Every structure is written in C-alpha cells, then in structure tokens.
Coordinates of C-alpha atoms in Angstrom, one line a residue:
N232 CA -217.7 -119.5 -37.6
P233 CA -219.2 -122.3 -35.4
C234 CA -217.2 -123.0 -32.2
F235 CA -217.0 -126.3 -30.4
C236 CA -216.3 -126.5 -26.7
I237 CA -216.4 -129.3 -24.2
L238 CA -218.3 -128.5 -21.0
R239 CA -219.2 -130.8 -18.1
V240 CA -222.6 -129.9 -16.8
V241 CA -224.7 -131.5 -14.1
K242 CA -228.3 -131.7 -15.3
F243 CA -231.5 -133.4 -14.0
R244 CA -232.8 -136.5 -15.5
R245 CA -236.3 -135.6 -16.1
T246 CA -239.1 -138.1 -15.8
G247 CA -241.4 -136.0 -17.9
E248 CA -238.9 -135.5 -20.8
S249 CA -239.6 -138.7 -22.7
S250 CA -237.3 -137.0 -25.2
R251 CA -236.8 -133.4 -26.4
S252 CA -237.7 -133.4 -30.0
E253 CA -235.5 -131.4 -32.4
E254 CA -238.4 -128.8 -32.6
D255 CA -238.0 -128.1 -28.9
V256 CA -234.3 -127.3 -29.2
I257 CA -233.7 -123.7 -30.2
S258 CA -231.5 -123.7 -33.3
G259 CA -228.8 -121.2 -33.9
E260 CA -225.4 -120.6 -35.4
H261 CA -223.4 -122.0 -32.5
E262 CA -223.2 -125.6 -31.4
I263 CA -221.9 -127.0 -28.1
Q264 CA -220.7 -130.5 -27.4
I265 CA -221.5 -131.9 -24.0
E266 CA -220.1 -135.2 -23.0
G267 CA -219.7 -136.1 -26.6
V268 CA -223.3 -135.1 -27.5
R269 CA -223.7 -132.3 -30.0
T270 CA -226.8 -130.1 -29.5
E271 CA -227.7 -126.9 -31.3
L272 CA -228.4 -124.0 -29.0
E273 CA -229.1 -120.3 -29.5
P274 CA -226.2 -118.0 -28.6
V275 CA -226.5 -115.2 -26.1
E276 CA -224.4 -112.1 -26.6
L277 CA -222.2 -110.9 -23.7
E278 CA -220.8 -107.4 -23.1
D279 CA -217.4 -108.2 -24.7
G280 CA -219.1 -109.6 -27.8
A281 CA -218.6 -113.2 -27.0
A282 CA -221.5 -115.7 -27.2
V283 CA -222.5 -118.5 -24.9
P284 CA -225.4 -120.9 -25.3
K285 CA -228.7 -119.6 -23.9
E286 CA -229.3 -122.6 -21.7
F287 CA -226.1 -121.9 -19.7
A288 CA -226.7 -118.2 -19.6
N289 CA -230.0 -118.8 -17.7
P290 CA -230.0 -122.2 -16.0
T291 CA -233.3 -121.5 -14.2
D292 CA -235.1 -122.0 -17.5
D293 CA -234.7 -125.7 -16.8
T294 CA -237.7 -127.7 -15.7
F295 CA -238.2 -130.6 -13.4
M296 CA -241.0 -132.9 -12.2
V297 CA -241.9 -134.0 -8.7
E298 CA -240.1 -137.3 -9.1
D299 CA -236.9 -135.5 -10.1
A300 CA -237.1 -133.4 -7.0
V301 CA -237.8 -136.4 -4.7
E302 CA -234.8 -138.2 -6.3
A303 CA -232.6 -135.1 -5.9
I304 CA -233.5 -134.4 -2.3
G305 CA -233.1 -138.1 -1.5
F306 CA -233.9 -140.1 1.7
G307 CA -233.4 -138.2 5.0
K308 CA -234.9 -137.0 8.2
F309 CA -238.3 -136.3 6.7
Q310 CA -238.7 -139.8 5.3
W311 CA -237.6 -141.3 8.7
K312 CA -240.3 -139.4 10.4
L313 CA -242.8 -140.4 7.8
S314 CA -241.8 -144.0 8.1
V315 CA -242.6 -144.0 11.9
I316 CA -245.9 -142.3 11.4
T317 CA -247.0 -144.5 8.5
G318 CA -245.8 -147.6 10.5
L319 CA -247.9 -146.4 13.5
A320 CA -251.0 -146.3 11.3
W321 CA -250.1 -149.8 10.0
A322 CA -249.6 -151.2 13.5
S323 CA -252.5 -149.6 15.3
N324 CA -255.2 -149.2 12.7
Y325 CA -254.6 -152.4 10.8
A326 CA -252.5 -155.1 12.5
M327 CA -254.0 -154.7 16.0
E328 CA -257.6 -154.5 14.8
M329 CA -257.0 -157.6 12.7
M330 CA -255.3 -159.6 15.4
I331 CA -258.2 -158.9 17.8
L332 CA -260.4 -161.2 15.6
S333 CA -258.5 -164.3 16.6
I334 CA -258.8 -163.3 20.3
L335 CA -262.3 -161.9 20.5
A336 CA -264.1 -164.7 18.6
P337 CA -263.4 -167.6 21.0
Q338 CA -264.0 -165.3 24.0
L339 CA -267.5 -164.3 22.9
H340 CA -268.2 -167.8 21.8
C341 CA -267.9 -168.9 25.4
E342 CA -269.2 -165.8 27.2
W343 CA -272.3 -165.3 25.1
R344 CA -272.7 -169.0 24.1
L345 CA -272.7 -168.2 20.4
P346 CA -273.1 -171.0 17.8
S347 CA -270.2 -171.4 15.4
W348 CA -271.8 -169.6 12.5
Q349 CA -272.3 -166.5 14.6
V350 CA -268.6 -166.6 15.6
A351 CA -267.6 -166.9 12.0
L352 CA -269.9 -164.0 11.1
L353 CA -268.2 -161.9 13.7
T354 CA -265.0 -162.2 11.8
S355 CA -266.5 -161.9 8.4
V356 CA -268.4 -158.7 9.1
V357 CA -265.1 -156.8 9.6
F358 CA -264.0 -157.9 6.2
V359 CA -267.4 -157.0 4.7
G360 CA -266.8 -153.5 6.0
M361 CA -263.3 -153.3 4.6
M362 CA -264.4 -154.7 1.2
S363 CA -267.2 -152.2 0.9
S364 CA -265.1 -149.2 1.8
S365 CA -261.8 -149.9 0.1
T366 CA -262.8 -148.5 -3.3
L367 CA -264.5 -145.5 -1.6
W368 CA -261.4 -144.5 0.4
G369 CA -259.3 -144.9 -2.8
N370 CA -261.8 -142.6 -4.6
I371 CA -261.7 -140.0 -1.8
S372 CA -257.9 -140.1 -1.7
D373 CA -257.7 -139.5 -5.5
Q374 CA -260.4 -136.8 -5.5
Y375 CA -259.6 -134.9 -2.3
G376 CA -256.1 -135.9 -1.3
R377 CA -254.3 -138.8 0.3
K378 CA -254.0 -137.0 3.7
T379 CA -257.7 -136.2 3.8
G380 CA -258.8 -139.8 3.1
L381 CA -256.3 -141.2 5.6
K382 CA -257.4 -138.8 8.4
I383 CA -261.1 -139.5 8.0
S384 CA -260.6 -143.3 8.0
V385 CA -258.4 -143.2 11.1
L386 CA -260.9 -141.1 13.1
W387 CA -263.7 -143.3 11.9
T388 CA -261.9 -146.4 13.1
L389 CA -261.0 -144.8 16.4
Y390 CA -264.6 -143.8 17.2
Y391 CA -266.3 -147.1 16.4
G392 CA -263.4 -149.1 17.9
I393 CA -264.0 -147.5 21.3
L394 CA -267.8 -147.9 20.9
S395 CA -267.3 -151.6 20.3
G396 CA -266.1 -152.0 23.9
F397 CA -269.6 -150.9 25.1
A398 CA -271.6 -153.2 22.9
P399 CA -274.4 -154.8 25.2
V400 CA -275.4 -157.6 22.9
Y401 CA -274.3 -159.6 19.9
S402 CA -276.2 -157.6 17.3
W403 CA -274.6 -154.4 18.5
I404 CA -271.0 -155.6 18.4
L405 CA -271.7 -157.2 15.0
V406 CA -272.7 -153.7 13.6
L407 CA -269.9 -151.8 15.4
R408 CA -267.2 -154.2 14.3
G409 CA -268.5 -153.9 10.7
L410 CA -268.2 -150.1 11.0
V411 CA -264.6 -150.6 12.3
G412 CA -263.9 -152.7 9.2
F413 CA -265.3 -149.9 7.1
G414 CA -262.7 -147.5 8.6
I415 CA -259.8 -150.0 8.3
G416 CA -260.4 -150.2 4.6
G417 CA -258.8 -146.7 4.2
V418 CA -255.5 -147.7 5.9
P419 CA -253.8 -148.9 2.7
Q420 CA -253.9 -145.2 1.5
S421 CA -251.1 -144.6 4.0
V422 CA -248.9 -146.7 1.7
T423 CA -249.9 -144.6 -1.3
L424 CA -248.9 -141.4 0.6
Y425 CA -245.7 -142.9 1.8
A426 CA -244.6 -144.3 -1.5
E427 CA -245.0 -140.9 -3.2
F428 CA -242.4 -139.3 -1.0
L429 CA -239.8 -142.0 -1.4
P430 CA -236.9 -141.9 -3.9
M431 CA -236.9 -144.9 -6.3
K432 CA -233.9 -146.8 -4.8
A433 CA -235.4 -146.7 -1.3
R434 CA -239.0 -147.3 -2.1
A435 CA -239.2 -151.1 -2.0
K436 CA -237.1 -151.4 1.1
C437 CA -239.0 -148.7 3.0
I438 CA -242.4 -150.1 2.1
L439 CA -241.2 -153.5 3.2
L440 CA -239.9 -152.1 6.5
I441 CA -243.3 -150.6 7.1
E442 CA -244.6 -154.2 7.2
V443 CA -242.3 -154.7 10.2
F444 CA -244.8 -152.5 12.0
W445 CA -247.6 -155.0 11.1
A446 CA -245.6 -157.7 12.9
I447 CA -245.0 -155.3 15.8
G448 CA -248.7 -154.5 16.0
T449 CA -249.8 -158.1 16.0
V450 CA -247.2 -159.1 18.7
F451 CA -248.2 -156.1 20.8
E452 CA -251.9 -157.1 20.5
V453 CA -251.1 -160.6 21.7
L454 CA -249.1 -159.3 24.7
L455 CA -251.8 -156.8 25.5
A456 CA -254.4 -159.7 25.5
V457 CA -252.2 -161.7 27.8
L458 CA -252.2 -158.8 30.3
V459 CA -255.8 -157.6 29.9
M460 CA -258.0 -160.6 29.2
P461 CA -257.5 -162.5 32.4
T462 CA -258.3 -159.4 34.6
L463 CA -260.2 -156.7 32.7
G464 CA -261.8 -158.7 29.9
W465 CA -262.5 -158.3 26.2
R466 CA -264.2 -154.9 26.5
W467 CA -261.1 -153.2 27.8
L468 CA -259.0 -155.0 25.2
L469 CA -261.1 -153.4 22.5
I470 CA -260.9 -149.9 24.1
L471 CA -257.1 -150.1 24.8
S472 CA -256.4 -151.4 21.3
A473 CA -258.1 -148.4 19.7
L474 CA -256.2 -145.8 21.8
P475 CA -253.0 -145.8 19.6
L476 CA -255.1 -144.5 16.8
L477 CA -255.6 -141.3 18.8
L478 CA -251.8 -140.8 18.7
F479 CA -251.7 -141.2 15.0
A480 CA -254.7 -138.9 14.5
V481 CA -252.7 -136.1 16.3
L482 CA -249.6 -136.8 14.3
C483 CA -251.7 -136.6 11.1
F484 CA -251.5 -132.9 11.3
W485 CA -247.8 -133.0 10.7
L486 CA -248.3 -135.0 7.5
P487 CA -248.1 -133.0 4.3
E488 CA -250.3 -133.7 1.3
S489 CA -248.6 -135.6 -1.5
A490 CA -246.7 -133.3 -3.8
R491 CA -247.6 -135.5 -6.7
Y492 CA -251.3 -135.2 -5.9
D493 CA -251.0 -131.4 -5.6
V494 CA -249.3 -131.1 -9.0
L495 CA -251.9 -133.3 -10.6
S496 CA -254.5 -131.1 -9.0
G497 CA -252.9 -128.0 -10.5
N498 CA -251.8 -126.7 -7.1
Q499 CA -248.2 -125.9 -8.0
E500 CA -247.4 -123.5 -5.1
K501 CA -248.4 -126.0 -2.5
A502 CA -246.4 -128.8 -4.2
I503 CA -243.3 -126.5 -4.3
A504 CA -243.8 -125.6 -0.6
T505 CA -244.0 -129.3 0.3
L506 CA -240.8 -130.1 -1.6
K507 CA -239.0 -127.1 0.0
R508 CA -240.0 -128.4 3.4
I509 CA -238.7 -131.8 2.7
A510 CA -235.4 -130.4 1.3
T511 CA -235.0 -128.2 4.4
E512 CA -235.6 -131.1 6.8
N513 CA -233.2 -133.3 4.8
G514 CA -230.6 -130.6 4.5
A515 CA -230.6 -131.0 0.7
P516 CA -230.9 -128.3 -2.0
M517 CA -233.9 -127.8 -4.1
P518 CA -233.5 -128.4 -7.9
L519 CA -233.1 -125.3 -10.1
G520 CA -235.8 -124.4 -12.6
K521 CA -239.5 -124.6 -12.8
L522 CA -241.8 -127.4 -11.6
I523 CA -243.7 -128.9 -14.4
I524 CA -247.5 -128.9 -13.8
S525 CA -249.0 -132.1 -15.2
R526 CA -252.1 -131.7 -17.3
Q527 CA -255.2 -131.8 -15.1
E528 CA -257.3 -134.9 -15.7
D529 CA -260.2 -136.7 -14.1
R530 CA -259.0 -138.6 -11.1
G531 CA -260.3 -141.7 -9.4
K532 CA -262.2 -143.1 -12.4
M533 CA -262.8 -146.8 -12.4
K534 CA -262.6 -147.0 -16.2
D535 CA -258.9 -145.9 -16.0
L536 CA -258.1 -149.2 -14.4
F537 CA -259.4 -151.0 -17.5
T538 CA -257.7 -149.1 -20.3
P539 CA -255.8 -151.3 -22.7
H540 CA -252.5 -150.5 -20.9
F541 CA -253.8 -151.6 -17.5
R542 CA -256.7 -154.0 -18.0
W543 CA -254.7 -157.2 -17.8
T544 CA -252.6 -155.9 -14.9
T545 CA -255.7 -154.9 -12.9
L546 CA -257.4 -158.3 -13.3
L547 CA -254.3 -160.2 -12.4
L548 CA -253.7 -158.0 -9.4
W549 CA -257.2 -158.5 -8.2
F550 CA -256.8 -162.2 -8.2
I551 CA -253.3 -162.0 -6.5
W552 CA -254.6 -159.8 -3.7
F553 CA -257.7 -162.1 -3.3
S554 CA -255.4 -165.1 -3.0
N555 CA -253.0 -163.3 -0.6
A556 CA -255.8 -162.4 1.9
F557 CA -257.6 -165.7 1.4
S558 CA -254.5 -167.7 2.2
Y559 CA -253.0 -165.5 4.9
Y560 CA -256.1 -165.2 7.1
G561 CA -257.0 -168.8 6.4
L562 CA -253.6 -169.9 7.7
V563 CA -254.2 -167.8 10.8
L564 CA -257.5 -169.5 11.5
L565 CA -256.1 -173.0 10.7
T566 CA -253.2 -172.5 13.1
T567 CA -255.4 -172.4 16.1
E568 CA -257.3 -175.5 14.9
F569 CA -254.1 -177.5 14.2
F570 CA -252.5 -176.6 17.5
Q571 CA -255.6 -177.5 19.5
A572 CA -255.9 -180.8 17.7
G573 CA -252.1 -181.6 18.1
D574 CA -251.8 -182.6 14.4
V575 CA -253.7 -182.6 11.2
C576 CA -254.9 -186.2 11.4
S577 CA -256.5 -185.6 14.8
I578 CA -258.8 -182.8 13.7
S579 CA -261.6 -184.9 12.3
S580 CA -261.9 -187.1 15.3
R581 CA -261.7 -184.2 17.7
R582 CA -264.5 -182.4 15.8
K583 CA -266.8 -185.4 16.1
E584 CA -266.1 -185.7 19.9
V585 CA -267.0 -182.0 20.4
K586 CA -270.2 -182.3 18.4
A587 CA -271.2 -185.3 20.4
K588 CA -270.9 -183.4 23.6
C589 CA -272.7 -180.1 22.7
S590 CA -273.0 -178.0 19.6
L591 CA -272.2 -174.9 21.8
T592 CA -269.1 -176.4 23.4
C593 CA -266.4 -173.8 23.6
E594 CA -262.8 -173.5 24.8
Y595 CA -261.2 -170.3 26.3
L596 CA -257.8 -169.5 25.0
T597 CA -255.2 -170.8 27.4
E598 CA -251.7 -169.5 28.1
E599 CA -250.3 -172.1 25.8
D600 CA -252.6 -170.9 23.0
Y601 CA -251.4 -167.4 23.4
T602 CA -247.8 -168.6 23.3
D603 CA -248.4 -170.6 20.1
L604 CA -250.2 -167.5 18.6
L605 CA -247.2 -165.4 19.5
W606 CA -244.7 -167.8 17.9
T607 CA -246.6 -168.0 14.7
T608 CA -246.9 -164.2 14.6
L609 CA -243.2 -163.8 15.0
S610 CA -242.7 -165.7 11.7
E611 CA -243.6 -162.5 9.9
F612 CA -240.3 -160.9 10.9
P613 CA -238.2 -163.4 8.9
G614 CA -240.8 -163.1 6.1
V615 CA -240.0 -159.3 5.9
L616 CA -236.2 -160.0 5.8
V617 CA -236.5 -162.6 3.1
T618 CA -238.7 -160.4 0.9
L619 CA -236.4 -157.5 1.6
W620 CA -233.4 -159.5 0.4
I621 CA -234.9 -160.8 -2.8
I622 CA -237.4 -158.2 -4.1
D623 CA -234.7 -156.0 -5.7
R624 CA -232.7 -158.9 -6.9
I625 CA -235.3 -161.0 -8.7
G626 CA -238.0 -158.4 -9.1
R627 CA -241.5 -157.9 -7.7
K628 CA -243.3 -160.4 -9.9
K629 CA -240.9 -163.3 -9.2
T630 CA -241.0 -162.5 -5.5
M631 CA -244.7 -162.8 -5.3
A632 CA -244.6 -166.0 -7.4
L633 CA -242.0 -167.5 -5.1
S634 CA -244.0 -166.6 -2.0
F635 CA -247.1 -168.3 -3.3
F636 CA -245.3 -171.4 -4.4
V637 CA -243.6 -171.9 -1.0
F638 CA -246.9 -171.5 0.8
S639 CA -248.5 -174.0 -1.6
F640 CA -245.7 -176.5 -1.1
C641 CA -245.9 -176.2 2.7
S642 CA -249.7 -176.7 2.6
L643 CA -249.3 -179.9 0.7
L644 CA -246.7 -181.2 3.2
L645 CA -249.4 -180.8 5.9
F646 CA -251.1 -183.9 4.3
L647 CA -248.6 -185.9 6.2
C648 CA -249.4 -186.8 9.8
V649 CA -246.5 -184.9 11.2
G650 CA -245.8 -184.2 14.9
R651 CA -246.4 -180.9 16.6
N652 CA -242.8 -179.7 16.2
V653 CA -242.8 -180.3 12.4
L654 CA -246.3 -178.8 12.2
T655 CA -245.1 -175.7 13.9
V656 CA -242.1 -175.4 11.5
L657 CA -244.3 -175.8 8.4
L658 CA -246.8 -173.3 9.7
F659 CA -244.0 -170.9 10.5
I660 CA -242.5 -171.1 7.0
A661 CA -245.9 -170.9 5.3
R662 CA -246.9 -167.8 7.2
A663 CA -243.5 -166.1 6.7
F664 CA -243.8 -166.5 2.9
I665 CA -247.5 -165.6 2.5
S666 CA -246.9 -162.5 4.5
G667 CA -243.9 -161.8 2.2
G668 CA -246.2 -162.1 -0.8
F669 CA -248.5 -159.6 0.8
Q670 CA -245.6 -157.2 1.3
A671 CA -244.4 -157.6 -2.3
A672 CA -248.0 -156.8 -3.5
Y673 CA -248.0 -153.6 -1.4
V674 CA -244.7 -152.6 -3.1
Y675 CA -245.8 -153.5 -6.7
T676 CA -249.3 -152.0 -6.7
P677 CA -248.5 -148.3 -6.0
E678 CA -245.6 -148.6 -8.5
V679 CA -247.6 -149.9 -11.4
Y680 CA -250.4 -147.4 -11.4
P681 CA -250.0 -143.7 -12.3
T682 CA -250.7 -140.9 -9.8
A683 CA -254.2 -140.2 -11.2
T684 CA -255.4 -143.7 -10.3
R685 CA -252.8 -145.0 -7.8
A686 CA -255.0 -144.7 -4.7
L687 CA -258.0 -146.1 -6.5
G688 CA -255.9 -149.0 -7.9
L689 CA -254.6 -149.8 -4.5
G690 CA -258.1 -149.4 -3.0
T691 CA -259.8 -151.8 -5.4
C692 CA -257.0 -154.4 -4.9
S693 CA -257.5 -154.0 -1.2
G694 CA -261.2 -154.5 -1.7
M695 CA -260.6 -157.8 -3.5
A696 CA -258.3 -158.9 -0.7
R697 CA -261.3 -158.4 1.7
V698 CA -263.4 -160.7 -0.5
G699 CA -260.8 -163.4 0.1
A700 CA -260.7 -162.7 3.8
L701 CA -264.5 -162.8 3.9
I702 CA -264.7 -166.2 2.3
T703 CA -261.8 -167.9 4.1
P704 CA -263.5 -168.4 7.5
F705 CA -266.1 -170.7 5.8
I706 CA -263.2 -172.7 4.3
A707 CA -260.9 -172.8 7.4
Q708 CA -263.7 -173.4 9.9
V709 CA -266.7 -174.9 8.1
M710 CA -265.1 -177.0 5.4
L711 CA -262.5 -178.1 7.8
E712 CA -265.1 -179.9 9.8
S713 CA -266.0 -182.0 6.7
S714 CA -262.5 -182.6 5.2
V715 CA -259.1 -181.4 6.4
Y716 CA -257.5 -182.5 3.1
L717 CA -260.0 -180.8 0.9
T718 CA -259.4 -177.6 2.8
L719 CA -255.6 -177.9 2.3
V720 CA -256.1 -178.6 -1.4
V721 CA -258.2 -175.4 -1.8
Y722 CA -255.5 -173.2 -0.2
S723 CA -252.7 -174.9 -2.0
G724 CA -254.4 -174.7 -5.4
C725 CA -255.4 -171.1 -5.0
C726 CA -251.8 -170.1 -4.3
L727 CA -250.5 -172.1 -7.2
L728 CA -252.8 -170.2 -9.5
A729 CA -251.7 -166.9 -7.9
A730 CA -248.0 -167.8 -8.5
V731 CA -248.9 -168.3 -12.2
A732 CA -250.8 -165.0 -12.2
S733 CA -247.8 -163.2 -10.8
C734 CA -245.6 -164.5 -13.6
F735 CA -248.1 -163.3 -16.2
L736 CA -248.2 -159.7 -14.9
P737 CA -247.2 -157.6 -18.0
I738 CA -245.2 -154.9 -16.2
E739 CA -242.1 -155.4 -13.9
T740 CA -241.6 -152.3 -11.8
K741 CA -238.2 -153.0 -10.4
G742 CA -235.9 -150.0 -11.0
R743 CA -238.8 -148.0 -12.5
G744 CA -240.0 -144.6 -11.2
L745 CA -243.6 -143.8 -10.3
Q746 CA -245.7 -142.7 -13.3
E747 CA -247.2 -139.2 -13.1
S748 CA -249.8 -139.5 -15.9
S749 CA -251.9 -142.3 -17.3
H750 CA -251.5 -140.7 -20.7
K751 CA -247.8 -141.5 -20.7
E752 CA -246.6 -144.9 -21.7
W753 CA -244.0 -146.3 -19.4
G754 CA -241.7 -147.2 -22.3
Q755 CA -241.6 -143.6 -23.5
E756 CA -240.9 -142.5 -20.0
M757 CA -237.9 -144.7 -19.6
V758 CA -236.6 -143.6 -23.0
G759 CA -236.7 -140.1 -21.7
R760 CA -234.8 -141.1 -18.7
G761 CA -232.3 -143.0 -20.7
S762 CA -231.6 -140.0 -22.9
H763 CA -229.8 -138.2 -20.1
S764 CA -226.7 -139.9 -18.9
P765 CA -225.7 -139.6 -15.2
G766 CA -222.7 -137.5 -16.3
V767 CA -225.0 -134.7 -17.4
T768 CA -227.1 -134.0 -14.4
R769 CA -227.4 -130.5 -13.1
S770 CA -227.1 -129.9 -9.3
N771 CA -228.3 -126.8 -7.4
S772 CA -224.9 -125.4 -6.8
G773 CA -223.8 -126.0 -10.3
S774 CA -221.0 -128.2 -9.0
Q775 CA -219.5 -130.8 -11.3
E776 CA -219.9 -134.5 -10.9

C-alpha cells in the first residue's frame, strides 16, 4: 500500500535545475509529500523491512552548482579580504593613473612648451591604449582565467608607469603613457573576478562599494600632487603613483581563480578546493552533494555577444558605456576650464585674450586649482551613496537612466550665466550622478552576461568607453574654444540618448543570479529557481529551517 508522510527537508535551490522533468524522477511504489508537494520516489529497503525514499537514504546524491555554493556560504571574511584587494586595484591601477592626466597635462604644457593639440594627444593616447587592449584582456581572462589576465595587466601597468617617470622627451612619454593605458585596460577584469565570488544579495552593494576606492584613489592622487609637485616635480609623481601597484601585485598571489571559470573549464577539483577554502575562511559549511560540471564550451568568442539573446543588449550597452566615459571625462576637463574662467559666459572672452598673447601661453596649476579639483572629486562619494540606495529599489536600468537624465539637466542649466558658487554646485551634482551611472553599469554588465562571455562582454564595453574618453578631449577643449553652448548641447544630448538606451535594455538583472551558461535562457533558469520553495532547502547539517 502506498504510504504518505510529511517531512520537512532543507534542500538547495539549484540554479542549474531549470526543472526536473518527470523522467528525471525515479518512479516507484511509494510516494512522499514534502511541504504539500507530492513526488514519486524509489523506496529503499531497511533491515527491519521498512522502506524510505532513496533520496533521503543517500542525501549526497544531491547536486549543486557554483552559484548555489556561493549563496550557501554567504558573505564573510573571504569577501571582505577580496573587497580590499579589488578596491586596491581599482584605486591604484585605475583611479590614480586616470587622475594623473588632469595634473600632468598642464605641467608638461608649461615645462616643455607644448602646443594645445599635443597636450590633448597626451591625454588621448592613454585612452587609445585602453581601447585597444580592453577586448584583448577580456579574451585572455575568458581563455586563461580572470586571475591570470588581471596579474599580467597590473604588472604591465606597473612597469611602464615607472618608466614614464624617466621619459626624456615628449615622444617618449607619449609612447610610454600609451603603454600604461594598454595595461589599465585590463583592470575591469577585477570586477569580473570579484562579482563571481559574491552572493546575489550582496553583489550590487559590494561592487558599488568598490567604486568608493575609485574616489579614494583620485583624492589620494590630488593630495600626493599637492605634496610632490612643488618640490620633486612630475617625474616623481609618476613613479610614486605607480608604487601601490607593487603592493597589489604581491597580494595577487593570495587571489584564487574564479570557481565559475574553473567549472566552465572542466576543472572540478580546483573549483571545489576554492569553494572549500572560502567556506573555511567564512566559517560556513560546504553544501552536500556533487558539484555540477557545466558543459565545456568555447569561451571568449565575439560572436557570442551577438546571439539573438544578447545582440540588442550588447549594442545598447556599448552606447551606454561610450556615453558614460564621454560625459564623465568631459566633465572633468570642463571643470578646470570653468573654474579658471570664473563662469561659463567668461570662457569665450578669456580664450580670445589668451590667443592674442601667445598660442603657447600656459598656466601652472595653483593651490586654488588643486582645492577645486579636490572638491569636485569628493562629489563621487555622495554619488556612490545615492546609487547604492536606489539600485536595488528601482533596478539597474532605471538607475542608469536617472543618472544620465540628471547629468543632462545640470548641463543644460549651465547655459545660464551663474556665479561661481552655483557653478560649483551644478558641477558637483553632475559629476556625482554621472559617476553613479558608471557604477550602475559596472554592476549591470557582469550580471547580464553568462560566465563564458562575461569577461569579454565587460572588456568590449570598457573598450567602447575608451572610445568616448578618446573623443571627449576634442569636444571639451577644442570645440569649447569655438562655442561653449554647442559643447554643452553635445554632452547633454548624448546623455539624454543614453538615458533612453538604458530604458530599452531588454533584461533587468535586479534579483537575478549570475548565468553559468550561454545556452541556458534566463527565464528557464528562474523557473528552476522558483520550483524550489525556501522551505525545502537542504543544509549541510541536515537541520530544519
């Protein structure tokens, strides 16, 4: 006779189980009802002749995926360490090297008597290097591992960053800074590695908190310039700015390879060892059962970004990243111009006076300039806080759209001949929100692509961002000389289009886990998750929820 019993079992919600078909469930005489769900299971005979379902006689027959293990282990000591190390890469290898551009350019303009186009080229060549290498670093990370790509890019940037301080002439520093930019193009892979170790609930907040290290790095670079430039000069500034990369290069040996990458590569033992290490450091139990090995597939293929499922997402993200970098770095360059002129309406007359004197007229950065630069840089801290507060409330897409819209609105307000104080407030708000849009894009992009193409997807988006950063000096500096208002219209219009593009993204990743395979549709994955209620989630110890 069939027997019915009520059991309360804690069981993993499996990302990979889009749904167990009836064919996967072993049929038998006995049935069991769990939390009101009837499932046919094969009975197992005990010594006294009684029978229990096979699944409960051998619980280790259960399976789990990397995401299940990361969710079960949770956020702990390991993730805190990883946050600091990733933040160090973000601050030293990215923020500081980017902030140098706004300090080095006017110094060399005066010291080497460079014409304005050569000064602009000194900034653009860094972004040329970043643009040309972003896809390459993404490909390396997908083919050989996130840790490998990150270590090579950091050591590359460290080496050429130090050599830049010894450049004897303009042509040398132009080449060396381009090579530094080539290395910086690999830094976004640290976000890929970081995101793949974070549980879903903590992922958005943690990636946004990493952006705090960007603000810390830029503030530190300005303070370092205040101390070094008046006494030791720009050469020592370049050398000292590269030294924090040495610390990160040493700490890289502590970093594990992504368990998701190892599983995708078929290296199950290494993935399990990494997960056990995380569980040990966090003081959490490992899940029972066997780790599912995802089907091996070609990784890092550009064509995977243009499959029907991802084609529209990829194209829209490319434009969003382009607009982010174009507007962010454009605002950084415009800030110095606006502050030196006093207000927007004074720029044209000031430019004419300078040209009348000498085409090579230059101005060294003063203490007041450094102070203004520091204040505008500090605006990124509230930008992080605002983004952190809204991104899990309204979603990633709406957060990006809101950031672009506020920036566009502030840009239009600059048409008014406002005073310096109002100008400072508008620039402060605009930079806070455009940096917030950048942060939201860094959260959304690793979430939307599967493991097989995640690094490449982020790398190509980063490459498009460098295209925007490459173009923006010619708008913020060259076009500004012709028309201030046309310049503002370009930036405002670009961000309005980016806001629309954000709304048209086909996938919202809020509350969604990272995809393991490009062959699995997200809707099926979420159906699989939904088929397991929280009340039937198995724990290691077999304790009941």
